Amino acid sequence: MKIWIINGPNLNLLGTREPDIYGHETLDTINRRIQTYLIDKKHMYEFYQSNSEGALIDKIQEAREENVDGIVFNPAAYTHYSYALHDAVKAVSIPTVEVHLSAIHSREAFRKESVIAPACIGQVSGFGSNGYLLGVQALEHHLSEEKQK
Ligand code: DQA
């Protein structure tokens, strides 16, 4: 399977960004852990992070051209207001799992809503960096069920 892991704004600062909420691991450290799993499972993969909405949209569009099977996506703050990213996920029809390190439903009111989740097959929130791995496993499960249909 071909799986892309896409991260949105400010997640390049993981490790130093509000560590009490987002943990002490850097994005590189997290990605390396996911990479070990992806290699072990013989998946093809790519990691991508951008602080800009347009670049994230371009990357999601590129995923369709590259025949990506599934996306694990942490849209960060765009989660809460980017209809453009919602539309991009819908447009490419690639099964996407939304991931958040923090438990967005038990934080500030503005974080409770995700405008992207309705375009996704599901959401993982509140399990720290393990959420990315859970997202990959959810995709594996989803894709193998789709194959059996
Ligand atoms: C986040 C939650 C968002 O509300 C926030 O804007 C982020 C990170 C998370 O992973 O917990 O940047 O997506």
PDB file of C-alpha atoms and ligand atoms in Angstrom:
ATOM      1  CA  MET A   1       0.000   0.000   0.000  1.00  0.00           C
ATOM      2  CA  LYS A   2       1.000   3.559  -0.616  1.00  0.00           C
ATOM      3  CA  ILE A   3       0.387   5.735   2.456  1.00  0.00           C
ATOM      4  CA  TRP A   4       1.133   9.416   2.848  1.00  0.00           C
ATOM      5  CA  ILE A   5       1.424  11.138   6.227  1.00  0.00           C
ATOM      6  CA  ILE A   6       0.569  14.821   5.930  1.00  0.00           C
ATOM      7  CA  ASN A   7       0.931  17.402   8.709  1.00  0.00           C
ATOM      8  CA  GLY A   8      -0.336  20.971   8.795  1.00  0.00           C
ATOM      9  CA  PRO A   9       0.782  24.247  10.361  1.00  0.00           C
ATOM     10  CA  ASN A  10       2.998  24.533  13.419  1.00  0.00           C
ATOM     11  CA  LEU A  11       3.529  20.783  13.653  1.00  0.00           C
ATOM     12  CA  ASN A  12       7.114  21.390  12.476  1.00  0.00           C
ATOM     13  CA  LEU A  13       7.552  22.885  15.956  1.00  0.00           C
ATOM     14  CA  LEU A  14       6.655  19.696  17.802  1.00  0.00           C
ATOM     15  CA  GLY A  15       9.104  19.055  20.616  1.00  0.00           C
ATOM     16  CA  THR A  16       9.184  22.689  21.697  1.00  0.00           C
ATOM     17  CA  ARG A  17       5.581  23.698  21.008  1.00  0.00           C
ATOM     18  CA  GLU A  18       3.442  23.542  24.178  1.00  0.00           C
ATOM     19  CA  PRO A  19       4.986  20.201  25.216  1.00  0.00           C
ATOM     20  CA  ASP A  20       2.462  19.765  28.027  1.00  0.00           C
ATOM     21  CA  ILE A  21      -0.193  19.443  25.302  1.00  0.00           C
ATOM     22  CA  TYR A  22       1.685  18.056  22.309  1.00  0.00           C
ATOM     23  CA  GLY A  23       4.509  16.118  23.968  1.00  0.00           C
ATOM     24  CA  HIS A  24       8.293  16.328  23.807  1.00  0.00           C
ATOM     25  CA  GLU A  25       8.926  14.401  20.585  1.00  0.00           C
ATOM     26  CA  THR A  26       9.895  16.249  17.435  1.00  0.00           C
ATOM     27  CA  LEU A  27       8.045  15.571  14.184  1.00  0.00           C
ATOM     28  CA  ASP A  28      11.192  13.868  12.859  1.00  0.00           C
ATOM     29  CA  THR A  29      11.254  11.476  15.805  1.00  0.00           C
ATOM     30  CA  ILE A  30       7.561  10.684  15.364  1.00  0.00           C
ATOM     31  CA  ASN A  31       7.987  10.172  11.621  1.00  0.00           C
ATOM     32  CA  ARG A  32      10.936   7.854  12.141  1.00  0.00           C
ATOM     33  CA  ARG A  33       8.815   5.671  14.407  1.00  0.00           C
ATOM     34  CA  ILE A  34       6.002   5.499  11.846  1.00  0.00           C
ATOM     35  CA  GLN A  35       8.577   4.851   9.119  1.00  0.00           C
ATOM     36  CA  THR A  36       9.881   1.780  10.972  1.00  0.00           C
ATOM     37  CA  TYR A  37       6.334   0.404  11.047  1.00  0.00           C
ATOM     38  CA  LEU A  38       5.655   1.263   7.392  1.00  0.00           C
ATOM     39  CA  ILE A  39       8.886  -0.395   6.231  1.00  0.00           C
ATOM     40  CA  ASP A  40       8.156  -3.459   8.341  1.00  0.00           C
ATOM     41  CA  LYS A  41       4.739  -3.720   6.681  1.00  0.00           C
ATOM     42  CA  LYS A  42       6.297  -3.156   3.237  1.00  0.00           C
ATOM     43  CA  HIS A  43       4.221  -0.071   2.532  1.00  0.00           C
ATOM     44  CA  MET A  44       5.373   2.750   0.304  1.00  0.00           C
ATOM     45  CA  TYR A  45       5.201   6.073   2.072  1.00  0.00           C
ATOM     46  CA  GLU A  46       5.940   9.759   2.086  1.00  0.00           C
ATOM     47  CA  PHE A  47       6.000  12.312   4.897  1.00  0.00           C
ATOM     48  CA  TYR A  48       4.996  15.895   4.229  1.00  0.00           C
ATOM     49  CA  GLN A  49       4.501  18.970   6.400  1.00  0.00           C
ATOM     50  CA  SER A  50       3.506  22.479   5.421  1.00  0.00           C
ATOM     51  CA  ASN A  51       2.444  25.635   7.200  1.00  0.00           C
ATOM     52  CA  SER A  52       0.430  26.777   4.216  1.00  0.00           C
ATOM     53  CA  GLU A  53      -3.087  25.800   3.181  1.00  0.00           C
ATOM     54  CA  GLY A  54      -2.425  25.978  -0.558  1.00  0.00           C
ATOM     55  CA  ALA A  55       0.611  23.704  -0.310  1.00  0.00           C
ATOM     56  CA  LEU A  56      -1.435  21.157   1.656  1.00  0.00           C
ATOM     57  CA  ILE A  57      -4.171  21.269  -0.998  1.00  0.00           C
ATOM     58  CA  ASP A  58      -1.565  20.767  -3.748  1.00  0.00           C
ATOM     59  CA  LYS A  59      -0.123  17.788  -1.865  1.00  0.00           C
ATOM     60  CA  ILE A  60      -3.537  16.161  -1.452  1.00  0.00           C
ATOM     61  CA  GLN A  61      -4.232  16.668  -5.173  1.00  0.00           C
ATOM     62  CA  GLU A  62      -0.830  15.176  -5.984  1.00  0.00           C
ATOM     63  CA  ALA A  63      -1.756  12.106  -3.927  1.00  0.00           C
ATOM     64  CA  ARG A  64      -4.402  11.214  -6.504  1.00  0.00           C
ATOM     65  CA  GLU A  65      -1.927  11.566  -9.389  1.00  0.00           C
ATOM     66  CA  GLU A  66       0.491   9.331  -7.470  1.00  0.00           C
ATOM     67  CA  ASN A  67      -2.192   6.683  -6.825  1.00  0.00           C
ATOM     68  CA  VAL A  68      -1.868   6.946  -3.079  1.00  0.00           C
ATOM     69  CA  ASP A  69      -4.086   4.386  -1.296  1.00  0.00           C
ATOM     70  CA  GLY A  70      -4.564   6.228   1.964  1.00  0.00           C
ATOM     71  CA  ILE A  71      -3.688   9.418   3.808  1.00  0.00           C
ATOM     72  CA  VAL A  72      -3.078  10.062   7.505  1.00  0.00           C
ATOM     73  CA  PHE A  73      -3.709  13.768   7.928  1.00  0.00           C
ATOM     74  CA  ASN A  74      -3.222  16.115  10.859  1.00  0.00           C
ATOM     75  CA  PRO A  75      -4.587  19.403   9.469  1.00  0.00           C
ATOM     76  CA  ALA A  76      -3.688  21.182  12.757  1.00  0.00           C
ATOM     77  CA  ALA A  77      -5.576  24.490  13.141  1.00  0.00           C
ATOM     78  CA  TYR A  78      -6.982  24.187   9.584  1.00  0.00           C
ATOM     79  CA  THR A  79      -9.097  21.369  11.018  1.00  0.00           C
ATOM     80  CA  HIS A  80     -11.436  23.898  12.481  1.00  0.00           C
ATOM     81  CA  TYR A  81     -12.104  26.176   9.505  1.00  0.00           C
ATOM     82  CA  SER A  82     -10.632  25.058   6.194  1.00  0.00           C
ATOM     83  CA  TYR A  83     -13.460  24.182   3.835  1.00  0.00           C
ATOM     84  CA  ALA A  84     -10.811  24.194   1.098  1.00  0.00           C
ATOM     85  CA  LEU A  85      -9.009  21.260   2.734  1.00  0.00           C
ATOM     86  CA  HIS A  86     -12.329  19.489   3.295  1.00  0.00           C
ATOM     87  CA  ASP A  87     -13.063  19.899  -0.411  1.00  0.00           C
ATOM     88  CA  ALA A  88      -9.583  18.673  -1.376  1.00  0.00           C
ATOM     89  CA  VAL A  89      -9.972  15.464   0.667  1.00  0.00           C
ATOM     90  CA  LYS A  90     -13.437  14.921  -0.864  1.00  0.00           C
ATOM     91  CA  ALA A  91     -12.216  15.701  -4.359  1.00  0.00           C
ATOM     92  CA  VAL A  92      -9.465  13.092  -4.457  1.00  0.00           C
ATOM     93  CA  SER A  93     -11.609  10.303  -2.932  1.00  0.00           C
ATOM     94  CA  ILE A  94      -8.621   8.804  -1.117  1.00  0.00           C
ATOM     95  CA  PRO A  95      -9.485   7.217   2.257  1.00  0.00           C
ATOM     96  CA  THR A  96      -8.148   9.674   4.817  1.00  0.00           C
ATOM     97  CA  VAL A  97      -7.842   9.380   8.586  1.00  0.00           C
ATOM     98  CA  GLU A  98      -7.756  12.639  10.524  1.00  0.00           C
ATOM     99  CA  VAL A  99      -5.293  12.568  13.417  1.00  0.00           C
ATOM    100  CA  HIS A 100      -4.781  14.900  16.363  1.00  0.00           C
ATOM    101  CA  LEU A 101      -2.205  14.508  19.087  1.00  0.00           C
ATOM    102  CA  SER A 102      -4.400  16.272  21.632  1.00  0.00           C
ATOM    103  CA  ALA A 103      -7.975  15.437  22.604  1.00  0.00           C
ATOM    104  CA  ILE A 104      -9.618  18.188  20.565  1.00  0.00           C
ATOM    105  CA  HIS A 105     -13.073  17.444  21.986  1.00  0.00           C
ATOM    106  CA  SER A 106     -11.993  18.243  25.524  1.00  0.00           C
ATOM    107  CA  ARG A 107     -10.159  21.495  24.796  1.00  0.00           C
ATOM    108  CA  GLU A 108     -11.319  25.008  23.853  1.00  0.00           C
ATOM    109  CA  ALA A 109     -14.748  25.299  22.231  1.00  0.00           C
ATOM    110  CA  PHE A 110     -13.303  26.307  18.839  1.00  0.00           C
ATOM    111  CA  ARG A 111     -11.334  23.035  18.656  1.00  0.00           C
ATOM    112  CA  LYS A 112     -14.348  20.791  19.144  1.00  0.00           C
ATOM    113  CA  GLU A 113     -15.494  21.147  15.556  1.00  0.00           C
ATOM    114  CA  SER A 114     -13.639  19.609  12.647  1.00  0.00           C
ATOM    115  CA  VAL A 115     -14.815  20.726   9.229  1.00  0.00           C
ATOM    116  CA  ILE A 116     -12.492  18.122   7.683  1.00  0.00           C
ATOM    117  CA  ALA A 117     -13.686  15.036   9.595  1.00  0.00           C
ATOM    118  CA  PRO A 118     -16.859  14.683   7.475  1.00  0.00           C
ATOM    119  CA  ALA A 119     -14.622  14.130   4.434  1.00  0.00           C
ATOM    120  CA  CYS A 120     -12.579  11.451   6.266  1.00  0.00           C
ATOM    121  CA  ILE A 121     -13.216   7.798   7.046  1.00  0.00           C
ATOM    122  CA  GLY A 122     -12.550   8.521  10.722  1.00  0.00           C
ATOM    123  CA  GLN A 123     -10.727  10.529  13.335  1.00  0.00           C
ATOM    124  CA  VAL A 124      -8.123   9.676  15.987  1.00  0.00           C
ATOM    125  CA  SER A 125      -7.709  12.249  18.735  1.00  0.00           C
ATOM    126  CA  GLY A 126      -6.090  12.356  22.147  1.00  0.00           C
ATOM    127  CA  PHE A 127      -3.487   9.580  21.983  1.00  0.00           C
ATOM    128  CA  GLY A 128      -0.457  11.759  21.388  1.00  0.00           C
ATOM    129  CA  SER A 129       1.973  10.691  18.683  1.00  0.00           C
ATOM    130  CA  ASN A 130       0.644   7.110  18.837  1.00  0.00           C
ATOM    131  CA  GLY A 131      -2.377   8.509  17.012  1.00  0.00           C
ATOM    132  CA  TYR A 132      -0.408   8.506  13.761  1.00  0.00           C
ATOM    133  CA  LEU A 133       0.257   4.791  14.083  1.00  0.00           C
ATOM    134  CA  LEU A 134      -3.369   4.169  14.983  1.00  0.00           C
ATOM    135  CA  GLY A 135      -4.282   6.152  11.884  1.00  0.00           C
ATOM    136  CA  VAL A 136      -2.070   3.966   9.686  1.00  0.00           C
ATOM    137  CA  GLN A 137      -3.551   0.809  11.244  1.00  0.00           C
ATOM    138  CA  ALA A 138      -7.084   2.131  10.705  1.00  0.00           C
ATOM    139  CA  LEU A 139      -6.208   2.672   7.045  1.00  0.00           C
ATOM    140  CA  GLU A 140      -4.759  -0.845   6.699  1.00  0.00           C
ATOM    141  CA  HIS A 141      -7.938  -2.272   8.182  1.00  0.00           C
ATOM    142  CA  HIS A 142     -10.184  -0.116   5.996  1.00  0.00           C
ATOM    143  CA  LEU A 143      -8.284  -0.853   2.789  1.00  0.00           C
ATOM    144  CA  SER A 144      -8.161  -4.597   3.366  1.00  0.00           C
ATOM    145  CA  GLU A 145     -11.931  -4.621   3.996  1.00  0.00           C
ATOM    146  CA  GLU A 146     -12.511  -2.605   0.811  1.00  0.00           C
ATOM    147  CA  LYS A 147     -10.415  -5.134  -1.134  1.00  0.00           C
ATOM    148  CA  GLN A 148     -12.566  -8.007   0.065  1.00  0.00           C
ATOM    149  CA  LYS A 149     -15.768  -6.369  -1.237  1.00  0.00           C
TER     150      LYS A 149
HETATM  151  C1  DQA B   1      -3.853  19.567  16.655  1.00  0.00           C
HETATM  152  C2  DQA B   1      -5.069  20.221  17.344  1.00  0.00           C
HETATM  153  C3  DQA B   1      -5.406  21.550  16.700  1.00  0.00           C
HETATM  154  O1  DQA B   1      -6.520  22.148  17.365  1.00  0.00           O
HETATM  155  C4  DQA B   1      -4.236  22.503  16.793  1.00  0.00           C
HETATM  156  O2  DQA B   1      -4.529  23.697  16.114  1.00  0.00           O
HETATM  157  C5  DQA B   1      -2.972  21.909  16.285  1.00  0.00           C
HETATM  158  C6  DQA B   1      -2.669  20.513  16.628  1.00  0.00           C
HETATM  159  C7  DQA B   1      -3.405  18.295  17.386  1.00  0.00           C
HETATM  160  O3  DQA B   1      -2.670  17.521  16.778  1.00  0.00           O
HETATM  161  O4  DQA B   1      -3.763  18.073  18.542  1.00  0.00           O
HETATM  162  O5  DQA B   1      -2.145  22.575  15.681  1.00  0.00           O
HETATM  163  O6  DQA B   1      -4.210  19.210  15.345  1.00  0.00           O
END
